[in-house]
Coordinates of C-alpha atoms and ligand atoms in Angstrom, one line a residue:
M15 CA -37.0 -76.4 114.8
D16 CA -40.8 -75.9 114.6
I17 CA -43.0 -78.9 115.3
L18 CA -46.5 -80.1 114.8
L19 CA -47.7 -82.9 117.2
V20 CA -50.7 -84.7 115.9
G21 CA -53.5 -86.0 118.5
S22 CA -55.2 -85.0 121.4
G23 CA -55.2 -87.8 124.3
G24 CA -53.1 -88.6 127.2
R25 CA -50.2 -90.1 125.1
E26 CA -49.9 -86.8 123.1
H27 CA -49.9 -84.7 126.3
A28 CA -47.0 -86.9 127.5
L29 CA -45.4 -86.5 124.1
A30 CA -45.9 -82.5 124.2
W31 CA -44.5 -82.5 127.6
K32 CA -41.4 -84.3 126.6
I33 CA -40.9 -82.4 123.4
A34 CA -41.5 -79.0 124.7
Q35 CA -38.5 -79.6 127.1
S36 CA -36.1 -80.1 124.5
P37 CA -33.7 -77.4 123.6
L38 CA -34.1 -78.2 120.0
C39 CA -37.7 -77.4 120.0
D40 CA -38.5 -73.7 119.1
K41 CA -42.1 -73.7 118.5
L42 CA -44.7 -76.6 119.2
Y43 CA -48.0 -76.9 117.7
A44 CA -50.6 -79.5 118.3
A45 CA -53.6 -80.6 116.3
P46 CA -56.2 -80.5 117.7
G47 CA -54.6 -80.9 121.2
N48 CA -56.4 -80.5 124.7
A49 CA -56.2 -78.3 127.6
G50 CA -53.2 -79.9 129.0
I51 CA -51.4 -79.8 125.7
A52 CA -51.9 -76.2 125.4
Q53 CA -49.8 -75.6 128.5
H54 CA -46.8 -76.8 126.0
A55 CA -48.1 -76.1 122.5
E56 CA -50.3 -73.8 120.3
L57 CA -53.3 -75.6 119.5
V58 CA -54.4 -75.7 115.8
D59 CA -58.2 -76.8 115.3
I60 CA -57.5 -79.6 112.8
E61 CA -58.7 -83.2 113.6
A62 CA -56.0 -85.8 113.9
D63 CA -57.4 -87.9 110.7
D64 CA -57.7 -84.9 108.5
I65 CA -54.6 -85.4 106.5
A66 CA -55.2 -83.0 103.8
L67 CA -55.7 -80.1 106.2
L68 CA -52.9 -81.2 108.3
L69 CA -50.6 -81.1 105.2
R70 CA -51.8 -77.6 104.4
F71 CA -51.0 -76.4 107.8
V72 CA -47.5 -78.0 107.8
K73 CA -46.6 -76.2 104.6
R74 CA -48.1 -72.8 105.5
A75 CA -46.6 -72.9 108.9
G76 CA -43.2 -74.0 107.6
I77 CA -43.2 -77.1 110.0
D78 CA -39.9 -78.9 110.2
F79 CA -40.9 -82.0 111.9
V80 CA -44.3 -83.7 112.5
V81 CA -44.7 -86.1 115.3
V82 CA -47.9 -88.4 114.8
G83 CA -49.6 -89.8 118.0
P84 CA -52.4 -91.9 116.9
E85 CA -52.7 -94.7 114.4
A86 CA -55.5 -93.3 112.1
P87 CA -53.1 -90.8 110.4
L88 CA -50.5 -93.1 110.2
V89 CA -52.5 -95.8 108.5
G90 CA -53.8 -92.9 106.4
G91 CA -50.6 -92.3 104.9
L92 CA -49.7 -88.8 106.8
V93 CA -46.1 -89.7 106.9
D94 CA -45.9 -90.4 103.2
E95 CA -47.6 -87.2 102.2
C96 CA -45.1 -85.2 104.6
R97 CA -42.1 -87.0 103.1
T98 CA -43.4 -86.2 99.5
A99 CA -43.6 -82.5 100.8
G100 CA -39.9 -82.7 102.0
V101 CA -40.9 -82.5 105.8
K102 CA -39.6 -85.1 108.2
A103 CA -42.4 -87.0 110.1
F104 CA -41.9 -89.5 113.1
G105 CA -43.9 -92.8 112.5
P106 CA -44.3 -95.5 109.9
D107 CA -45.4 -94.7 106.4
K108 CA -48.8 -96.1 105.2
A109 CA -47.4 -99.5 103.9
A110 CA -45.5 -100.1 107.2
A111 CA -48.5 -99.0 109.2
Q112 CA -50.5 -102.0 107.8
L113 CA -49.0 -103.8 110.9
E114 CA -51.8 -102.1 113.0
G115 CA -54.1 -101.1 109.9
S116 CA -54.7 -104.8 109.1
K117 CA -54.7 -107.7 111.5
A118 CA -54.7 -110.1 108.7
F119 CA -51.5 -108.4 107.4
A120 CA -49.8 -108.5 110.6
K121 CA -50.6 -112.1 111.2
D122 CA -49.5 -113.1 107.8
I123 CA -46.0 -111.4 108.5
M124 CA -45.8 -113.2 111.8
R125 CA -46.4 -116.5 110.2
K126 CA -44.2 -116.1 107.4
H127 CA -41.3 -114.7 109.4
S128 CA -41.7 -117.0 112.4
V129 CA -42.6 -114.5 114.9
P130 CA -44.3 -116.4 117.8
T131 CA -48.2 -115.7 117.8
G132 CA -51.3 -117.9 117.9
G133 CA -53.0 -119.7 115.3
Y134 CA -55.5 -117.9 113.0
Q135 CA -57.2 -117.7 109.5
A136 CA -58.7 -114.6 107.6
F137 CA -62.1 -114.7 106.2
D138 CA -64.1 -112.3 103.8
R139 CA -67.1 -114.6 103.7
A140 CA -69.2 -115.3 106.8
E141 CA -70.0 -118.9 106.1
A142 CA -66.5 -119.6 105.6
A143 CA -65.5 -118.2 108.8
K144 CA -68.3 -120.1 110.7
G145 CA -67.1 -123.3 109.2
Y146 CA -63.5 -122.7 110.5
V147 CA -64.9 -121.7 114.1
S148 CA -67.0 -125.0 114.2
D149 CA -64.0 -127.0 114.8
M150 CA -62.4 -124.8 117.4
Q151 CA -62.7 -125.2 121.0
P152 CA -64.1 -122.1 122.6
P153 CA -63.1 -119.3 123.7
I154 CA -62.8 -118.2 120.1
V155 CA -61.2 -114.9 119.2
V156 CA -63.0 -112.8 116.5
K157 CA -61.4 -109.7 115.2
A158 CA -62.4 -107.0 112.6
D159 CA -59.3 -106.9 110.3
G160 CA -59.3 -103.2 110.2
L161 CA -59.1 -100.0 112.7
A162 CA -62.1 -100.1 114.8
A163 CA -61.2 -97.8 117.7
G164 CA -60.2 -100.9 120.1
K165 CA -63.8 -102.3 119.8
G166 CA -63.2 -104.8 117.1
V167 CA -61.8 -107.7 119.2
V168 CA -64.3 -110.0 120.7
I169 CA -63.6 -113.1 122.8
C170 CA -66.6 -115.6 122.4
N171 CA -67.4 -118.2 124.8
S172 CA -69.5 -120.4 122.4
H173 CA -69.8 -121.2 118.7
Q174 CA -73.0 -119.4 118.5
E175 CA -71.7 -116.3 119.9
A176 CA -68.7 -116.3 117.5
G177 CA -71.1 -116.9 114.7
E178 CA -73.2 -113.9 115.7
W179 CA -70.1 -111.8 115.8
I180 CA -69.0 -113.0 112.5
D181 CA -72.4 -111.8 111.0
T182 CA -72.3 -108.6 112.9
M183 CA -68.9 -107.6 111.3
I184 CA -69.1 -109.1 107.8
I185 CA -73.1 -109.2 107.1
E186 CA -74.3 -106.2 109.2
G187 CA -71.1 -104.2 108.6
R188 CA -71.0 -102.9 112.3
F189 CA -67.5 -101.5 111.9
G190 CA -67.9 -100.6 108.3
S191 CA -65.1 -101.5 105.9
A192 CA -62.8 -102.5 109.0
G193 CA -65.0 -105.7 109.7
S194 CA -65.5 -106.7 106.0
R195 CA -62.9 -109.2 106.7
V196 CA -62.4 -110.9 110.1
V197 CA -59.7 -112.6 111.5
I198 CA -60.4 -115.7 113.8
E199 CA -57.7 -116.3 116.4
E200 CA -56.6 -119.0 118.7
F201 CA -57.2 -117.9 122.3
L202 CA -54.0 -117.3 124.0
P203 CA -54.0 -117.7 128.1
G204 CA -51.5 -115.9 130.1
E205 CA -50.5 -112.5 131.3
E206 CA -50.3 -109.5 129.0
A207 CA -47.5 -107.1 128.8
S208 CA -46.6 -104.3 126.4
I209 CA -43.2 -103.7 125.0
L210 CA -42.4 -100.7 122.8
A211 CA -39.2 -100.0 120.8
F212 CA -37.8 -97.0 118.8
T213 CA -36.6 -98.3 115.4
D214 CA -35.2 -96.6 112.3
G215 CA -35.4 -99.8 110.5
K216 CA -31.9 -100.9 111.2
T217 CA -31.3 -100.6 114.9
I218 CA -33.9 -100.9 117.8
A219 CA -33.9 -99.2 121.1
T220 CA -36.2 -101.0 123.3
M221 CA -38.2 -99.0 126.1
P222 CA -38.9 -100.4 129.6
T223 CA -42.0 -102.7 129.8
S224 CA -45.3 -101.6 130.8
Q225 CA -48.9 -103.1 131.3
D226 CA -52.1 -101.8 130.6
H227 CA -55.6 -102.2 132.1
K228 CA -58.1 -102.5 129.6
R229 CA -61.3 -103.4 131.5
A230 CA -63.4 -100.6 133.0
Y231 CA -63.7 -101.9 136.5
D232 CA -61.6 -103.4 139.4
F233 CA -60.4 -107.0 139.1
D234 CA -60.4 -106.8 135.3
K235 CA -64.2 -106.6 135.1
G236 CA -66.4 -104.9 132.9
P237 CA -66.4 -103.7 129.5
N238 CA -63.1 -103.2 127.5
T239 CA -61.8 -99.5 127.2
G240 CA -59.0 -97.6 125.8
G241 CA -57.0 -98.4 128.9
M242 CA -57.8 -97.4 132.5
G243 CA -54.4 -97.2 133.9
A244 CA -50.8 -98.7 133.3
Y245 CA -47.5 -99.1 135.1
S246 CA -44.0 -99.6 134.1
P247 CA -42.0 -101.8 134.3
A248 CA -44.1 -105.0 134.2
P249 CA -42.5 -107.6 136.5
V250 CA -44.0 -110.5 134.4
V251 CA -41.3 -109.9 132.1
S252 CA -38.1 -111.0 133.5
D253 CA -34.7 -110.3 132.0
T254 CA -34.7 -113.6 130.1
I255 CA -38.1 -113.1 128.6
Y256 CA -37.0 -109.3 127.8
D257 CA -34.2 -110.5 125.7
Q258 CA -36.4 -113.0 124.1
I259 CA -38.9 -110.6 123.2
E260 CA -36.3 -108.2 121.7
H261 CA -34.6 -111.0 119.7
D262 CA -37.6 -113.2 118.6
I263 CA -40.2 -110.4 118.2
L264 CA -38.9 -106.8 117.9
I265 CA -35.7 -107.4 115.7
Q266 CA -37.3 -110.2 114.0
T267 CA -40.3 -108.0 112.8
V268 CA -38.2 -105.1 111.8
H269 CA -36.2 -107.5 109.7
A270 CA -39.3 -109.1 108.2
M271 CA -40.6 -105.6 107.2
N272 CA -37.4 -105.0 105.4
I273 CA -37.4 -108.1 103.6
E274 CA -41.1 -107.3 102.7
G275 CA -39.8 -104.1 101.1
K276 CA -42.1 -102.2 103.7
P277 CA -39.2 -100.9 106.1
Y278 CA -40.5 -99.9 109.5
R279 CA -39.7 -96.5 111.4
G280 CA -41.1 -95.0 114.4
V281 CA -42.3 -96.8 117.5
L282 CA -43.0 -100.4 117.3
Y283 CA -45.6 -101.5 119.9
A284 CA -45.9 -105.3 120.6
G285 CA -49.0 -106.4 122.7
L286 CA -47.9 -109.8 124.2
M287 CA -49.4 -112.8 125.9
I288 CA -46.8 -114.4 128.2
E289 CA -47.5 -118.0 129.4
D290 CA -45.0 -120.3 130.9
D291 CA -42.2 -117.7 130.0
A292 CA -43.1 -117.8 126.4
P293 CA -44.0 -114.6 125.1
R294 CA -46.5 -114.4 121.9
V295 CA -47.8 -111.5 120.1
L296 CA -51.5 -110.7 120.3
E297 CA -51.0 -107.4 118.2
Y298 CA -48.9 -104.9 116.8
N299 CA -49.4 -101.1 117.4
V300 CA -47.5 -98.7 115.3
R301 CA -47.5 -95.9 117.8
F302 CA -47.0 -95.4 121.5
G303 CA -49.8 -96.9 123.8
D304 CA -52.2 -94.8 125.6
P305 CA -51.9 -94.8 128.6
E306 CA -48.6 -96.8 128.5
A307 CA -46.8 -93.8 127.0
Q308 CA -47.6 -91.8 130.2
P309 CA -45.6 -94.0 132.6
V310 CA -42.9 -94.9 130.2
L311 CA -42.3 -91.4 128.9
M312 CA -42.3 -90.0 132.7
R313 CA -39.4 -92.5 133.4
M314 CA -37.4 -91.3 130.2
R315 CA -34.6 -89.1 131.4
S316 CA -33.3 -88.4 127.9
D317 CA -34.6 -85.7 125.5
L318 CA -37.1 -87.5 123.4
L319 CA -36.8 -85.2 120.4
P320 CA -33.5 -86.2 118.9
V321 CA -34.5 -90.0 119.5
L322 CA -37.7 -89.4 117.5
L323 CA -35.7 -87.6 114.8
S324 CA -33.0 -90.2 114.7
T325 CA -35.6 -92.9 113.5
V326 CA -36.3 -90.6 110.5
D327 CA -32.6 -89.9 110.0
E328 CA -31.6 -93.6 110.4
N329 CA -29.0 -92.9 113.0
L330 CA -30.7 -94.4 116.0
D331 CA -27.6 -96.3 116.8
E332 CA -25.9 -92.8 117.8
Q333 CA -28.5 -92.2 120.6
E334 CA -28.0 -93.1 124.1
I335 CA -31.2 -93.5 126.1
E336 CA -31.4 -93.0 129.8
W337 CA -34.3 -94.2 131.9
D338 CA -35.0 -93.5 135.4
D339 CA -34.9 -96.9 137.5
R340 CA -38.0 -95.9 139.6
P341 CA -41.4 -97.5 138.6
A342 CA -44.1 -95.2 137.5
V343 CA -47.9 -95.6 137.6
C344 CA -50.8 -93.9 135.6
V345 CA -54.3 -94.0 136.9
V346 CA -56.8 -92.9 134.4
M347 CA -59.8 -91.0 135.7
A348 CA -62.7 -91.2 133.4
S349 CA -66.1 -89.8 132.9
G350 CA -68.9 -91.7 134.7
G351 CA -70.4 -94.1 132.0
Y352 CA -67.2 -94.5 129.9
P353 CA -66.8 -96.6 127.7
N354 CA -70.3 -96.0 127.0
S355 CA -72.1 -92.7 126.8
Y356 CA -71.3 -90.1 129.3
K357 CA -71.5 -86.3 129.8
K358 CA -69.0 -83.7 129.1
G359 CA -68.3 -80.1 130.2
Y360 CA -67.7 -80.6 134.1
P361 CA -65.2 -78.5 135.9
I362 CA -62.2 -80.2 137.0
E363 CA -60.5 -79.0 140.3
G364 CA -57.3 -80.0 142.1
I365 CA -54.9 -80.7 139.2
D366 CA -52.2 -78.2 140.8
E367 CA -52.8 -79.7 144.2
A368 CA -52.3 -83.3 142.9
E369 CA -48.9 -82.1 141.1
A370 CA -47.7 -80.3 144.1
L371 CA -47.1 -83.5 146.1
G372 CA -44.0 -84.1 143.8
D373 CA -43.2 -86.8 141.6
V374 CA -46.7 -86.5 140.2
K375 CA -47.6 -85.5 136.5
V376 CA -51.3 -85.2 135.4
F377 CA -51.6 -85.9 131.7
H378 CA -54.8 -84.5 130.2
A379 CA -56.7 -86.8 128.0
G380 CA -60.3 -85.5 127.4
T381 CA -60.1 -82.0 128.6
A382 CA -61.0 -78.6 127.2
E383 CA -60.8 -74.9 128.4
A384 CA -64.3 -73.2 128.7
D385 CA -64.5 -69.8 130.3
G386 CA -61.2 -69.9 131.8
Q387 CA -61.8 -73.3 133.3
T388 CA -60.6 -76.9 132.5
V389 CA -63.5 -79.1 131.8
T390 CA -64.1 -82.8 131.0
N391 CA -64.2 -83.4 127.2
G392 CA -63.9 -87.1 126.8
G393 CA -64.3 -90.6 128.1
R394 CA -60.9 -90.8 129.4
V395 CA -60.2 -87.4 131.1
L396 CA -56.9 -87.5 133.0
G397 CA -53.8 -89.7 133.2
V398 CA -52.6 -89.4 136.9
T399 CA -49.0 -90.2 136.8
A400 CA -46.6 -90.8 139.7
M401 CA -43.2 -92.2 140.3
G402 CA -42.0 -93.8 143.5
D403 CA -38.9 -95.7 144.9
D404 CA -40.8 -99.0 144.5
L405 CA -44.0 -99.9 142.9
T406 CA -45.9 -99.6 146.1
A407 CA -44.6 -96.2 146.6
A408 CA -45.5 -95.1 143.2
I409 CA -49.1 -96.8 143.4
E410 CA -49.7 -94.8 146.9
R411 CA -48.6 -91.6 145.4
A412 CA -50.7 -91.8 142.1
Y413 CA -53.8 -92.4 144.4
E414 CA -52.8 -89.5 146.8
A415 CA -52.7 -87.4 143.7
V416 CA -56.1 -88.8 142.3
E417 CA -57.7 -87.9 145.8
K418 CA -57.0 -84.4 145.4
I419 CA -58.7 -84.0 141.8
H420 CA -62.5 -83.6 141.5
F421 CA -65.1 -83.6 138.8
Q422 CA -68.6 -84.7 138.7
D423 CA -69.1 -88.6 138.2
A424 CA -65.5 -89.3 137.9
H425 CA -64.7 -93.0 137.7
Y426 CA -61.4 -94.9 138.2
R427 CA -60.1 -98.1 138.9
R428 CA -58.6 -98.6 142.5
D429 CA -56.5 -101.5 141.6
I430 CA -53.8 -100.2 139.2
G431 CA -50.8 -101.9 139.6
A432 CA -52.1 -104.5 142.3
K433 CA -51.2 -107.4 139.9
A434 CA -47.8 -106.5 139.7
L435 CA -47.4 -106.8 143.5
D436 CA -48.9 -110.1 143.7
Ligands
AMP503 P1 -56.1 -106.3 120.7 O1 -56.7 -104.9 120.4 O2 -55.8 -107.2 119.5 O3 -54.9 -106.2 121.6 O4 -57.1 -106.9 121.6 C1 -57.7 -106.5 122.8 C2 -57.6 -107.4 123.8 O5 -58.3 -108.8 123.7 C3 -56.1 -107.7 124.1 O6 -55.5 -106.9 125.0 C4 -56.3 -109.2 124.9 O7 -56.7 -108.9 126.3 C5 -57.6 -109.8 124.3 N1 -57.1 -110.5 123.2 C6 -56.8 -110.3 121.8 N2 -56.5 -111.3 121.1 C7 -56.2 -112.4 122.1 C8 -55.9 -113.7 121.8 N3 -55.6 -114.4 120.6 N4 -56.1 -114.7 122.9 C9 -56.4 -114.1 124.0 N5 -56.8 -112.7 124.3 C10 -56.8 -111.9 123.2
LIG504 N1 -53.3 -99.1 125.5 C1 -53.5 -99.9 124.3 C2 -53.4 -99.1 123.1 O1 -52.7 -98.1 122.9 O2 -53.7 -99.6 122.1

């Protein structure tokens, strides 16, 4: 079958790498893709959130299956449009994608259907939000309701700071319509982990756990980023907690969405905070995590494509998914300055040498091809991913690979996975 993959990050390179290995894949296109994805797919120059143009391409090229990587086209209704056009598409439709598209919607679902999460209240008016905050003990969590490219969450250490952020979002409109409503949340302490499951709305197939590193610098210092690295599995999730998450969170959420008349299909990602063996949901995402997808998909032994298709055809229960027991670690190499301003266009050297070490896959994120050279083209540039017999070996191999790769002003964290060794 002919497939269109939508997106251009490290997650999409990992998806392209897996999909291209499938005997079911005749031809793979990617829109807009990157230099790494171009090794597996023909690139199409359409942005991932341009639903009208994507749909036109799908019809013109006779695409059989659309795989959507990022959240924006899901929340924007690309899957609905494909369905109307008679084309299968992986991911939730617009109504179900509200689990990520609106934090208030997600919280309401959790409260109504007893999915464990922290207390909250949503507000459209700044004065009312500040009144609610005045009774809370800091830290206070202020979130823009809608999609804000990972920048719409602020942990405030005083009432004043919370008030200022409420004004920034609702009155000044920093995040546009995404911030015209805010969600004020109880601060949850603990250790974070991510858990993702495939679902066709009837069955779930839970993937191995993973953990992201959101801060820019070592020891979780510095500004929040899209994610500076990840490892899988996350030892904070014991077998007992894993079962609890499956039951009380993943299955419960899929049920809840059916009851609400918004059946959920695709990948459901629960971002969790775990304290005293009790997991609570921080947020849902309606897609694979980036960079979590890189180590998780590297551990997937089975063909990914039939699994993706089965979530659409509602026969996920017929799929046997095999995972490699060995841990995987992904170290993100970023452009100097990221997540603030940075330069693009620097040549990248050493990717082949890194992969030649064995058990290493270098997934491209912000890269492009210029004059026959791979160059930097984004904040997160590469996701250097390695497997090992144990976590220590995987970490060592990942950093050995990182040392082989060079581009000007490269920045990466040196402590990816260290927390899991403690
Ligand atoms: P989110 O985009 O909702 O996952 O938030 C980004 C990050 O903010 C999370 O990964 C957590 O580290 C932190 N965070 C979000 N919500 C809370 C909360 N209620 N309590 C504590 N930390 C939070
Ligand atoms: N790594 C976090 C995310 O994909 O949202």
